[in-house]
mmCIF file with all atom_site columns, C-alpha atoms in Angstrom:
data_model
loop_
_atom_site.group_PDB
_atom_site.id
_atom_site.type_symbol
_atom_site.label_atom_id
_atom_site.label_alt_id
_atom_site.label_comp_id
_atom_site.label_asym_id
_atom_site.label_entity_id
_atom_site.label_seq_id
_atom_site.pdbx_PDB_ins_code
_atom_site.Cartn_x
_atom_site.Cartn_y
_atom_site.Cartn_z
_atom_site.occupancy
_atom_site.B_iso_or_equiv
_atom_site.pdbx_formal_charge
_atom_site.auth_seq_id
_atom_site.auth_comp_id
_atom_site.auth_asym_id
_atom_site.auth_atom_id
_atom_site.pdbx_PDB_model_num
ATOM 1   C CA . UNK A 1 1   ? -9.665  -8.049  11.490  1.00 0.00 ? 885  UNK A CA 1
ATOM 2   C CA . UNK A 1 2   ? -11.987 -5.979  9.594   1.00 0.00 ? 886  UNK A CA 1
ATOM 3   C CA . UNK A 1 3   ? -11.992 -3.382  12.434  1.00 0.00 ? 887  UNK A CA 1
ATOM 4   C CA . UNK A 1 4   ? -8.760  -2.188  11.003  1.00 0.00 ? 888  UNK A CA 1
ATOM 5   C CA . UNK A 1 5   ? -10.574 -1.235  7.506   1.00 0.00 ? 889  UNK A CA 1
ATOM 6   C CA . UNK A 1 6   ? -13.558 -0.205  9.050   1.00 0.00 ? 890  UNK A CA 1
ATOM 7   C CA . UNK A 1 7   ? -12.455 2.504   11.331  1.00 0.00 ? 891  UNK A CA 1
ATOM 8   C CA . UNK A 1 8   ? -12.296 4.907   8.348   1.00 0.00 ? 892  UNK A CA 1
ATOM 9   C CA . UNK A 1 9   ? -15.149 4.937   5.512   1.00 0.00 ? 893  UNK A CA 1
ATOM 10  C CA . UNK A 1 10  ? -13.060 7.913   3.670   1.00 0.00 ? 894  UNK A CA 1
ATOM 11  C CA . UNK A 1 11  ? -10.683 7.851   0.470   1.00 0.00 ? 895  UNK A CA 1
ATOM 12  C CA . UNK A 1 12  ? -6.772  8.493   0.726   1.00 0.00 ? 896  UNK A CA 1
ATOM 13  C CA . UNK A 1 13  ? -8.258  11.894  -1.451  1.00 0.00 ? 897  UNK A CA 1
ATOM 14  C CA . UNK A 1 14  ? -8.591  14.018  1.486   1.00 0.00 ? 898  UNK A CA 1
ATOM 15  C CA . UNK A 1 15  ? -5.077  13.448  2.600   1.00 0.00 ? 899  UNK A CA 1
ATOM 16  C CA . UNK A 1 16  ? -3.419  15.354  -0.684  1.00 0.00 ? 900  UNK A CA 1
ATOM 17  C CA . UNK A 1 17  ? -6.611  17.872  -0.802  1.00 0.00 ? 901  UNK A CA 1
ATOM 18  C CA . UNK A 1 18  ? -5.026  21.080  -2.604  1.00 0.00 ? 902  UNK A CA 1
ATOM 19  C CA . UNK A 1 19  ? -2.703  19.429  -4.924  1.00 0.00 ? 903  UNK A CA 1
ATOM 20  C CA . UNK A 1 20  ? -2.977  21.703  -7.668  1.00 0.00 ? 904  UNK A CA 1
ATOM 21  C CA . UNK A 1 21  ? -1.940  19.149  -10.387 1.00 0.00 ? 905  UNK A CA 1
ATOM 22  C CA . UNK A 1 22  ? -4.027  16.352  -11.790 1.00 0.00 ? 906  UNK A CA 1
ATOM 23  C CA . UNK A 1 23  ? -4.585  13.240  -9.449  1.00 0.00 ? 907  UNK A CA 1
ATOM 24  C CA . UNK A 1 24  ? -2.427  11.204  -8.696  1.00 0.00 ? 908  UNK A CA 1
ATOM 25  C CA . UNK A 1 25  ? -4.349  8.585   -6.669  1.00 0.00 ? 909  UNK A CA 1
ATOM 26  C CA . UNK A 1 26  ? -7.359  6.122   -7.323  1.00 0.00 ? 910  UNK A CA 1
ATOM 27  C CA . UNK A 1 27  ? -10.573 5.874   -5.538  1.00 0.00 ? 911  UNK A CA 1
ATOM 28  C CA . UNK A 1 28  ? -10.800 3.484   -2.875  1.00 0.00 ? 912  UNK A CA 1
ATOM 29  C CA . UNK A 1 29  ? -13.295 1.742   -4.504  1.00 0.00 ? 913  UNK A CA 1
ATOM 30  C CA . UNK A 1 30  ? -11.628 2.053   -8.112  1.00 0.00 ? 914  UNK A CA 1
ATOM 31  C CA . UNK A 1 31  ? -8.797  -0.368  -9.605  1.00 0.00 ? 915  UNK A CA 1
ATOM 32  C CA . UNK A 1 32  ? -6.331  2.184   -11.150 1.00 0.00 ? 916  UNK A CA 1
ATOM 33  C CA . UNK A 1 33  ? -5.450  -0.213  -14.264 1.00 0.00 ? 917  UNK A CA 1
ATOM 34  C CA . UNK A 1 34  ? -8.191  -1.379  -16.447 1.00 0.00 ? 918  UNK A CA 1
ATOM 35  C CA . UNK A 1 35  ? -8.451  -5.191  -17.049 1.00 0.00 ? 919  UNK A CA 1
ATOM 36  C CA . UNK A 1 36  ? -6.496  -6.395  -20.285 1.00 0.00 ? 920  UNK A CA 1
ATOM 37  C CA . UNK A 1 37  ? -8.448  -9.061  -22.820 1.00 0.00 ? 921  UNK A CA 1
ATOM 38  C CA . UNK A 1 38  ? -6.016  -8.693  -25.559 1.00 0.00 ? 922  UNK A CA 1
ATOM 39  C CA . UNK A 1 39  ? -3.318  -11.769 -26.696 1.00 0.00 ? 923  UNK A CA 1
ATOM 40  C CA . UNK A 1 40  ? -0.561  -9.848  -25.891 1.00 0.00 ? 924  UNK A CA 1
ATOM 41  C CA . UNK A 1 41  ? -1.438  -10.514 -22.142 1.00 0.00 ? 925  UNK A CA 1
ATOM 42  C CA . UNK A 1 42  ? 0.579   -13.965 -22.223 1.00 0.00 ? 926  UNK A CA 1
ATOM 43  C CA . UNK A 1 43  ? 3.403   -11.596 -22.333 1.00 0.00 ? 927  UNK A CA 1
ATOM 44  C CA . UNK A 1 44  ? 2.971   -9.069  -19.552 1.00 0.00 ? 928  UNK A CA 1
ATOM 45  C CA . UNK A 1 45  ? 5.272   -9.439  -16.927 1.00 0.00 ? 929  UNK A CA 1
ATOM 46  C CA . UNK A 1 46  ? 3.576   -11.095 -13.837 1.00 0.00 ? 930  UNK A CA 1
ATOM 47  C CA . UNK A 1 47  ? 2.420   -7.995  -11.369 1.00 0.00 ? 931  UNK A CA 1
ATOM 48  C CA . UNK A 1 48  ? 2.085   -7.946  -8.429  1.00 0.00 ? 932  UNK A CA 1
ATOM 49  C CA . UNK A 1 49  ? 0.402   -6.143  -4.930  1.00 0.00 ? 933  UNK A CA 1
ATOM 50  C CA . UNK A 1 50  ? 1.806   -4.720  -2.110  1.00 0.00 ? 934  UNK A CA 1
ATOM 51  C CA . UNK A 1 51  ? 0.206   -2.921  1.000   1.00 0.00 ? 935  UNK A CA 1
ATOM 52  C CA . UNK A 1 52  ? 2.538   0.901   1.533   1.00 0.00 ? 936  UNK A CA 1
ATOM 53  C CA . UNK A 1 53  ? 1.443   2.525   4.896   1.00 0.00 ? 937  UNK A CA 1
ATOM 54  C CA . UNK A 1 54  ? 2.642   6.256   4.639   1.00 0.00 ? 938  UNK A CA 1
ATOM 55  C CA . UNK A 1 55  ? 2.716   5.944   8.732   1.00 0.00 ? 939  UNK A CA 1
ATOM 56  C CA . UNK A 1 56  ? 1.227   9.513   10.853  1.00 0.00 ? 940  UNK A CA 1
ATOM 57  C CA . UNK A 1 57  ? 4.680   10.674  10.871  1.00 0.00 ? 941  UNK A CA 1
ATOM 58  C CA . UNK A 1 58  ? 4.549   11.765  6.840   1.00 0.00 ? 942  UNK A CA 1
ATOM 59  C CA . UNK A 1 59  ? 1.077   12.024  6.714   1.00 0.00 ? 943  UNK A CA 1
ATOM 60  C CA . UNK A 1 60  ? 1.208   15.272  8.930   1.00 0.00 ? 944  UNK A CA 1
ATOM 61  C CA . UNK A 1 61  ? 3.132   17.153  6.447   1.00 0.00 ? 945  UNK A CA 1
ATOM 62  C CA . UNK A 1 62  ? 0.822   17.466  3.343   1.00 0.00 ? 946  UNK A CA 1
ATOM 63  C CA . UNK A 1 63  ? 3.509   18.447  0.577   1.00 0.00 ? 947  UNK A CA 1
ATOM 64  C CA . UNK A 1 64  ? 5.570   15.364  1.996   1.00 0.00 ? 948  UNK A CA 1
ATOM 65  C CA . UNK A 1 65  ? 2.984   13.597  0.696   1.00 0.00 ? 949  UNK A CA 1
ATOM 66  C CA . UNK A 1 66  ? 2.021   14.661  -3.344  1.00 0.00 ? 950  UNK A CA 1
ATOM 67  C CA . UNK A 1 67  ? 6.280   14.058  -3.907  1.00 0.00 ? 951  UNK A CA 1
ATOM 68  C CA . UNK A 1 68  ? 5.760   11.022  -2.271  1.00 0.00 ? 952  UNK A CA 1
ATOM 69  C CA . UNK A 1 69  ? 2.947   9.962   -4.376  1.00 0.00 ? 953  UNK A CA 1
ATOM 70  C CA . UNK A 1 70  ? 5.107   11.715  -7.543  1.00 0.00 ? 954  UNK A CA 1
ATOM 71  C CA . UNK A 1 71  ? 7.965   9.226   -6.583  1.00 0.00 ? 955  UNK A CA 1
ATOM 72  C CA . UNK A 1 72  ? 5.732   6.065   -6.602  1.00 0.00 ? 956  UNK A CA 1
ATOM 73  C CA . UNK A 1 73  ? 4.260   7.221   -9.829  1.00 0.00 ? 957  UNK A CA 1
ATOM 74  C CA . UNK A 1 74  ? 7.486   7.956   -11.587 1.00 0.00 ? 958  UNK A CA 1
ATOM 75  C CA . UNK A 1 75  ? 8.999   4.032   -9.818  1.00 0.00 ? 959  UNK A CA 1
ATOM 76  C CA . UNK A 1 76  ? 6.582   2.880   -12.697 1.00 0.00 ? 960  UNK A CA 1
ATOM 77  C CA . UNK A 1 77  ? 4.002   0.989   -9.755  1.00 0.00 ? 961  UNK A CA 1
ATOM 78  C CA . UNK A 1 78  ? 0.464   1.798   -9.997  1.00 0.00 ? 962  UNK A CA 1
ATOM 79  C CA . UNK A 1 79  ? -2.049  2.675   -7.139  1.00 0.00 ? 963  UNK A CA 1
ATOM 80  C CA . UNK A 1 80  ? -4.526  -0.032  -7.047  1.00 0.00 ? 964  UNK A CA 1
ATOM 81  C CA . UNK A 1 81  ? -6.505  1.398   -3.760  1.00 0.00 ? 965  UNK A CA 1
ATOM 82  C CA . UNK A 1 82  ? -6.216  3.653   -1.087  1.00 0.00 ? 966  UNK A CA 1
ATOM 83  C CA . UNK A 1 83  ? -7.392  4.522   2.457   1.00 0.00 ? 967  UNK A CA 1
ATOM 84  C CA . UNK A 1 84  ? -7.080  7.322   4.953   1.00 0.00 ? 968  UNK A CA 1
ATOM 85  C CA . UNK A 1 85  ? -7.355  5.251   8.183   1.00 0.00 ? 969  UNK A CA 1
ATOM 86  C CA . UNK A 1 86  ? -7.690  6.496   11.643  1.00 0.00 ? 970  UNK A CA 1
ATOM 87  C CA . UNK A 1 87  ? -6.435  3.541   13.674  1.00 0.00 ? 971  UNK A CA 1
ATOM 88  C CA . UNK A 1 88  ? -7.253  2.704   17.211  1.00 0.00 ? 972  UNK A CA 1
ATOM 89  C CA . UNK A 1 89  ? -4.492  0.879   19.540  1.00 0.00 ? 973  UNK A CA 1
ATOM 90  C CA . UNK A 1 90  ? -6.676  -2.321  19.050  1.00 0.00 ? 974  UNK A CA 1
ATOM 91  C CA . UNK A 1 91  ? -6.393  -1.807  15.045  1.00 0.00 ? 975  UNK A CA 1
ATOM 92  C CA . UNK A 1 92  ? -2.774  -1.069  15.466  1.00 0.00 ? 976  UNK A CA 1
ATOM 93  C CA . UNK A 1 93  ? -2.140  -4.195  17.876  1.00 0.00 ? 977  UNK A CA 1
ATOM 94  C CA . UNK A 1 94  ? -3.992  -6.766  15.163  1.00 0.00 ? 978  UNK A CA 1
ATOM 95  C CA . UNK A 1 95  ? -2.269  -5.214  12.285  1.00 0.00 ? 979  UNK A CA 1
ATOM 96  C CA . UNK A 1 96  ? 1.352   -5.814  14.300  1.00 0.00 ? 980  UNK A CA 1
ATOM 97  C CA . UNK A 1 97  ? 0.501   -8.489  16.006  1.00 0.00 ? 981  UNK A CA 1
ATOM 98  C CA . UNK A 1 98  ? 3.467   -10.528 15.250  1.00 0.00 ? 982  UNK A CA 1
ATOM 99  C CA . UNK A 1 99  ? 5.957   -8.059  16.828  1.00 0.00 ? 983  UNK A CA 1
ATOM 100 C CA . UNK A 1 100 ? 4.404   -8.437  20.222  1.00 0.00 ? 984  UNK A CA 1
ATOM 101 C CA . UNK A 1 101 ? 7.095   -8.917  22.482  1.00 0.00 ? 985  UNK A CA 1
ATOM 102 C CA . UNK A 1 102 ? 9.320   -6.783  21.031  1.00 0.00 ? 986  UNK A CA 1
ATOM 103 C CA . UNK A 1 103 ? 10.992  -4.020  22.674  1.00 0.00 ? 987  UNK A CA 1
ATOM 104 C CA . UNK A 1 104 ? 10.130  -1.681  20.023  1.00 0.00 ? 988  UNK A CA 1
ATOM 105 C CA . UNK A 1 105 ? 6.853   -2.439  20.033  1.00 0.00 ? 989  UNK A CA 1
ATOM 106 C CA . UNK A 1 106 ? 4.612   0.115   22.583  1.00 0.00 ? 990  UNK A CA 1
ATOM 107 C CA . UNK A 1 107 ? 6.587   2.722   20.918  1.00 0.00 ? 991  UNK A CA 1
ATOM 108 C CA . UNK A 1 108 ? 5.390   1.560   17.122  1.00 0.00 ? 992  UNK A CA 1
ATOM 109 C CA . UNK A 1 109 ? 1.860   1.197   18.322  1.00 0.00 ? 993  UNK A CA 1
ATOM 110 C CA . UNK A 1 110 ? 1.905   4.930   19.799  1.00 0.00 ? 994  UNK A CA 1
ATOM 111 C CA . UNK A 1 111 ? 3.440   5.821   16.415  1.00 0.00 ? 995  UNK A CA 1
ATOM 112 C CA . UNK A 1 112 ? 0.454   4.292   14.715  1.00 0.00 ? 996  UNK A CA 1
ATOM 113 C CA . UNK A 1 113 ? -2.549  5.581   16.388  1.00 0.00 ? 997  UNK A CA 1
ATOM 114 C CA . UNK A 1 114 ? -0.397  9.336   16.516  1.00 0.00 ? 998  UNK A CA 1
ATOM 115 C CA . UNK A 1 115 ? -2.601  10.487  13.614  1.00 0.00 ? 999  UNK A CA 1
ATOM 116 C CA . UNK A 1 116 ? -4.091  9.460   10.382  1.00 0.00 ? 1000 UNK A CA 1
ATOM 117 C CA . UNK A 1 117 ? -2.195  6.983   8.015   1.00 0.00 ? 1001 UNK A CA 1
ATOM 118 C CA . UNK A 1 118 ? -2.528  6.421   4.255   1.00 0.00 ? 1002 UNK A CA 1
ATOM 119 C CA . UNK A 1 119 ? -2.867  2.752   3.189   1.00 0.00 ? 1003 UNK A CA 1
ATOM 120 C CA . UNK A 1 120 ? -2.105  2.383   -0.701  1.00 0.00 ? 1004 UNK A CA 1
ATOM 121 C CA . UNK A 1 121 ? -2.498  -1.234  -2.536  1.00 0.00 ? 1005 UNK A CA 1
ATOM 122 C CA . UNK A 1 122 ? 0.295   -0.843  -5.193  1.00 0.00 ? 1006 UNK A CA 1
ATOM 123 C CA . UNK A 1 123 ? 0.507   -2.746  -8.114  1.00 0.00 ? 1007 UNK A CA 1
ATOM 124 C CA . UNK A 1 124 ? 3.348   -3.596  -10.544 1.00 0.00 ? 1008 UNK A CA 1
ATOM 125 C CA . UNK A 1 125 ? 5.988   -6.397  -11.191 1.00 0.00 ? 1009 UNK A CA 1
ATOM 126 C CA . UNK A 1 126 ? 7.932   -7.096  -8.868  1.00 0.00 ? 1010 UNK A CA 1
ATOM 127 C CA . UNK A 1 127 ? 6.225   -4.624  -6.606  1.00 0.00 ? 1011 UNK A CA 1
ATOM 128 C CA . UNK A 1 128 ? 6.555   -5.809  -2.947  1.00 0.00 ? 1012 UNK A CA 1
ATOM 129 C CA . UNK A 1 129 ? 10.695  -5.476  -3.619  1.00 0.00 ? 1013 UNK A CA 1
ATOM 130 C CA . UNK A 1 130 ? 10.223  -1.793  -5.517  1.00 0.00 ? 1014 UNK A CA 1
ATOM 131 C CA . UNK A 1 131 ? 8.835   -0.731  -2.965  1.00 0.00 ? 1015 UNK A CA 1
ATOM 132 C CA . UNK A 1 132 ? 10.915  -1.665  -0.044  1.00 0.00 ? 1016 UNK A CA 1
ATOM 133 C CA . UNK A 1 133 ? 13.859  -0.598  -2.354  1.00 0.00 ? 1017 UNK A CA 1
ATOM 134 C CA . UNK A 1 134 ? 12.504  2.738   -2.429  1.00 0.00 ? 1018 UNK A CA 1
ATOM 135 C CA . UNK A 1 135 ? 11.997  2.588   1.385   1.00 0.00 ? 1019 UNK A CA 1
ATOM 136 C CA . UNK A 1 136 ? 15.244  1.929   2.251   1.00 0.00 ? 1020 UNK A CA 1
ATOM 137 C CA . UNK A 1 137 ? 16.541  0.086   5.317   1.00 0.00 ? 1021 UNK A CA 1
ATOM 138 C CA . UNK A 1 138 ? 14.152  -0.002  8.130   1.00 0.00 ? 1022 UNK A CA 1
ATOM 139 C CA . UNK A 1 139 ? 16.233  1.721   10.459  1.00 0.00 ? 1023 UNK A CA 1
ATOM 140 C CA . UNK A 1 140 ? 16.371  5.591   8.882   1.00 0.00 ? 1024 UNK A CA 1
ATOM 141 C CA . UNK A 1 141 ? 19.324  6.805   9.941   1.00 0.00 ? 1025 UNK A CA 1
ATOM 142 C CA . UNK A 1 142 ? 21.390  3.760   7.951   1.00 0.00 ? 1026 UNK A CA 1
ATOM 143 C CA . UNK A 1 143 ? 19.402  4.916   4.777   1.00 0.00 ? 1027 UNK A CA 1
ATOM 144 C CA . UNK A 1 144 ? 20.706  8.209   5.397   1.00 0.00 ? 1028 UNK A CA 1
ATOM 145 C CA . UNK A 1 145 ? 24.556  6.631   5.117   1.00 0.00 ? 1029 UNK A CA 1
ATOM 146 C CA . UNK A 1 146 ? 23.741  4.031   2.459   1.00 0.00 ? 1030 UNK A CA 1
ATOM 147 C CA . UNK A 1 147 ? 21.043  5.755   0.050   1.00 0.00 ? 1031 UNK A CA 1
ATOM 148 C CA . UNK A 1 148 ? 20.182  9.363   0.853   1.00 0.00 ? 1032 UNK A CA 1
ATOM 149 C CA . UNK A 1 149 ? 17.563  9.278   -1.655  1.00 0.00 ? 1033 UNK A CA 1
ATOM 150 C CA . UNK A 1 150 ? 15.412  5.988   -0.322  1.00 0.00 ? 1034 UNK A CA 1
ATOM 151 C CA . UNK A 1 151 ? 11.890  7.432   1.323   1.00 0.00 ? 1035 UNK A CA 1
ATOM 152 C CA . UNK A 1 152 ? 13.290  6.252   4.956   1.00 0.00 ? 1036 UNK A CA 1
ATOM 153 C CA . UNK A 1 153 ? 16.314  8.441   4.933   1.00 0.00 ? 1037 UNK A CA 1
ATOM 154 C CA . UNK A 1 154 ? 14.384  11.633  3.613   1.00 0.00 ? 1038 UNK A CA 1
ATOM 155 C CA . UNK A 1 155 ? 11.199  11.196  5.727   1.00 0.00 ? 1039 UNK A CA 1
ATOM 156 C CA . UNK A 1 156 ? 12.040  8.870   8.951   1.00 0.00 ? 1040 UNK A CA 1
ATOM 157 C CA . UNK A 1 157 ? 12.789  10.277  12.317  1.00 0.00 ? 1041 UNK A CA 1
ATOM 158 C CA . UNK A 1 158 ? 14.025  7.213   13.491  1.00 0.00 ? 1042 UNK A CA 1
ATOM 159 C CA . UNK A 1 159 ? 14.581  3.663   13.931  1.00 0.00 ? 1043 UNK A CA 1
ATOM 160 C CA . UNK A 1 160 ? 10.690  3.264   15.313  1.00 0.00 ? 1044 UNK A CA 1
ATOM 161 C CA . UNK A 1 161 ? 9.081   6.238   13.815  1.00 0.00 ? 1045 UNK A CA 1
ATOM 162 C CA . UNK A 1 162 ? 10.359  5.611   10.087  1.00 0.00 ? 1046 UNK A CA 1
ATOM 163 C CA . UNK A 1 163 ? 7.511   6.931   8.180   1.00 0.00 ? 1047 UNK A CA 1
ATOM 164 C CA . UNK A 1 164 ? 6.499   3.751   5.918   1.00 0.00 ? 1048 UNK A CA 1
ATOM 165 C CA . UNK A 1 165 ? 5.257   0.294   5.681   1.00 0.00 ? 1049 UNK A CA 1
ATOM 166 C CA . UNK A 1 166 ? 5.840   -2.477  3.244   1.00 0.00 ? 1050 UNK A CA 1
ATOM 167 C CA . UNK A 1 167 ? 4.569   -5.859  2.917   1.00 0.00 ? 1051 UNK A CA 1
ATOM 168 C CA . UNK A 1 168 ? 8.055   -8.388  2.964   1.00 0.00 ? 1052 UNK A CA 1
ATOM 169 C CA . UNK A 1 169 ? 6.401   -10.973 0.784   1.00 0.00 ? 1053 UNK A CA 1
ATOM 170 C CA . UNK A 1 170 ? 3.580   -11.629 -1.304  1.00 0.00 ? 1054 UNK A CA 1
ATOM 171 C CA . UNK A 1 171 ? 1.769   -13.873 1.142   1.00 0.00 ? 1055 UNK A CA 1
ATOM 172 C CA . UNK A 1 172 ? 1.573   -11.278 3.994   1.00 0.00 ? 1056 UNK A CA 1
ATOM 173 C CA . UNK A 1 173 ? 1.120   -8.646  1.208   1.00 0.00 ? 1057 UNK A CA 1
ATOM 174 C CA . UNK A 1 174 ? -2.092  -10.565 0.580   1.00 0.00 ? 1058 UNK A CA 1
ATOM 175 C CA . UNK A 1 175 ? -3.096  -11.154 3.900   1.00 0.00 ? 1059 UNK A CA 1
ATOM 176 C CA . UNK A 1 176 ? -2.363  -7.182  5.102   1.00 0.00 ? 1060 UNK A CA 1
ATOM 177 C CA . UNK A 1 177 ? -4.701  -6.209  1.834   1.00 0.00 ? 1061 UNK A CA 1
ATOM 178 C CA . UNK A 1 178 ? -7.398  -8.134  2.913   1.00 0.00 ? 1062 UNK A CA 1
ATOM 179 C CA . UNK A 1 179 ? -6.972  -6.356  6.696   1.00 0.00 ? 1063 UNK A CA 1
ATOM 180 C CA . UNK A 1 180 ? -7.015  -2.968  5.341   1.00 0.00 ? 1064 UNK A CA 1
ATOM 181 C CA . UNK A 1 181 ? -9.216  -2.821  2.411   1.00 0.00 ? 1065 UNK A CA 1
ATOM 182 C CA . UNK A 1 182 ? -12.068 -4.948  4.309   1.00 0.00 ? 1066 UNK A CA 1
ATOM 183 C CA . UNK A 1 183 ? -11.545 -8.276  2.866   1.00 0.00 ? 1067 UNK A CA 1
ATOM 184 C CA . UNK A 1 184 ? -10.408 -7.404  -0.416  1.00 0.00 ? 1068 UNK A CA 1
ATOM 185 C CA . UNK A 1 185 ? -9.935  -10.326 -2.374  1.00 0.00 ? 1069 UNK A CA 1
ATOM 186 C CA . UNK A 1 186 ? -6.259  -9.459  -3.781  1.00 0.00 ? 1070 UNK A CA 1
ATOM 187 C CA . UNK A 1 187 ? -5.678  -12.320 -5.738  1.00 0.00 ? 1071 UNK A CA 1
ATOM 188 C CA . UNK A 1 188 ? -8.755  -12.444 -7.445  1.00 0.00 ? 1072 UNK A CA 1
ATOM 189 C CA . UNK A 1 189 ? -8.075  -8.796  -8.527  1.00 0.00 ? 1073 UNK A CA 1
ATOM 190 C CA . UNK A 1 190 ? -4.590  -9.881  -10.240 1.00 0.00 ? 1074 UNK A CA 1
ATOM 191 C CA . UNK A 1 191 ? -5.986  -12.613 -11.911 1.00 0.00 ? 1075 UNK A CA 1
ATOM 192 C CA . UNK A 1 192 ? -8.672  -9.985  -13.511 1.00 0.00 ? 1076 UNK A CA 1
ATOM 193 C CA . UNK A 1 193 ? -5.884  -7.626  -14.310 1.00 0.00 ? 1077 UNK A CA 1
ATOM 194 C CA . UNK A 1 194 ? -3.876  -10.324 -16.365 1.00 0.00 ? 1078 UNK A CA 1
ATOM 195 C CA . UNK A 1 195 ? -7.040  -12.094 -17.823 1.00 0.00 ? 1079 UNK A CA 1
ATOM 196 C CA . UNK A 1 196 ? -6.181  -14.986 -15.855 1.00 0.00 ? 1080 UNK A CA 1
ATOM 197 C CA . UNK A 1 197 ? -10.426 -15.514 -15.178 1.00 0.00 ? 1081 UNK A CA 1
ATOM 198 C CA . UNK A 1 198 ? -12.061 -18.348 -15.916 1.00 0.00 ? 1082 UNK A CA 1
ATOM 199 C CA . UNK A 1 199 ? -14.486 -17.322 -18.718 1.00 0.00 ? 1083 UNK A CA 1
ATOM 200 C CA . UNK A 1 200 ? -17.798 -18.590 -19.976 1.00 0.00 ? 1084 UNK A CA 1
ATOM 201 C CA . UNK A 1 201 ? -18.675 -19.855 -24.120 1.00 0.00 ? 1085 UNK A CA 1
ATOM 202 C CA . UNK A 1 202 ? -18.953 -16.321 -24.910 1.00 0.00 ? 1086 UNK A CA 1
ATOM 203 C CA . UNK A 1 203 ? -15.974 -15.047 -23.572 1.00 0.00 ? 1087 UNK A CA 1
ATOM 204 C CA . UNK A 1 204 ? -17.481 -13.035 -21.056 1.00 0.00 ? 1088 UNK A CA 1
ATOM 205 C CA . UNK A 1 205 ? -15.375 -13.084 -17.335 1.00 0.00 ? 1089 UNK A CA 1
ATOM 206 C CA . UNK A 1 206 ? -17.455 -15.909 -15.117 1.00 0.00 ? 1090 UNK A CA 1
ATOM 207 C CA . UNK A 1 207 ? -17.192 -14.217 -11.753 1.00 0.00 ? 1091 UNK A CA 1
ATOM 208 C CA . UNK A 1 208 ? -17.903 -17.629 -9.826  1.00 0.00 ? 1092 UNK A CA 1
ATOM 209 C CA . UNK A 1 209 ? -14.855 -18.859 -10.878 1.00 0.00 ? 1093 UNK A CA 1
ATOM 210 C CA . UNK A 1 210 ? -15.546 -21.627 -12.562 1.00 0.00 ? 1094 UNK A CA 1
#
């Protein structure tokens, strides 16, 4: 549903305007690693991408948001891409499509369309479970009795309203991506980040693939 990406043409920048310190997100349209061509890339560790939706909830408190952004940078994950989206109810309802039905679910899509949202594409190993471990349960008031510190339990105001997104695998991961950042071609982008492209006789990255 490219509608979702669409309905906002502006960076995630806007959303932390006034941080005094240096940035600590990427351009939209700018991959915050830089693509590796040495040997040693045999040995990275495998990354991965995962789709973080700082919900309207957190986004309407500006300082929530630069220790927020702090915390991801200090987990060790990487921000890949970012959005500020403004999302209409029929954004909302293709984006959560698969909790139709559920009796949470006119209250979620009220949530959404509250206000604006940041989207971040985060990149690291392992990073779809860093991230939810950093969220915390999805129901905020159990983070706040198992792990005061997760994002959930300092930021949610409730079971619905719970201040965060994150992708449960790295199928849907891939498939939310592509929703949010208009198509973007997630796997592709790994594959460039570990050297994993085909190339042509002179070494140089064949973007057809072949």
């Amino acid at each position: 549903m490219s509608t979702i990406a669409s309905t906002s043409r502006r960076t995630a920048a806007g959303l932390i305007a006034g941080h005094s310190g240096p940035s600590l997100i990427a351009s939209s349209r700018t991959p915050a690693l830089s693509p590796a061509r040495s040997s040693s890339t045999a040995s990275r560790p495998p990354l991965e991408l995962t789709l973080a939706l700082l919900k309207p909830s957190v986004c309407a408190y500006q300082p929530d948001i630069s220790t927020i952004l702090r915390s991801i940078k200090t987990s060790g994950l990487s921000i890949a891409r970012s959005r500020r989206l403004f999302w209409t109810s029929a954004d909302a309802h293709a984006f959560y499509a698969e909790h139709r039905g559920r009796f949470y679910y006119d209250r979620l899509i009220l949530g959404m369309i509250s206000g604006p949202s940041l989207a971040l594409a985060l990149c690291g190993p392992g990073a779809v479970k860093e991230w939810r471990r950093m969220l915390g349960p999805t129901k905020a008031y159990k983070g706040k009795y198992t792990d005061e510190s997760c994002l959930r339990a300092r930021y949610g105001l409730g079971d619905t309203r719970n201040g965060f997104h994150g992708s449960d695998g790295q199928e849907s991961a891939k498939r939310e991506l592509g929703l949010v950042f208009d198509g973007w071609d997630a796997e592709w982008w790994l594959q460039r980040e570990m050297g994993q492209l085909p190339t042509d006789q002179g070494g140089s990255v064949n973007p057809l693939g072949f």
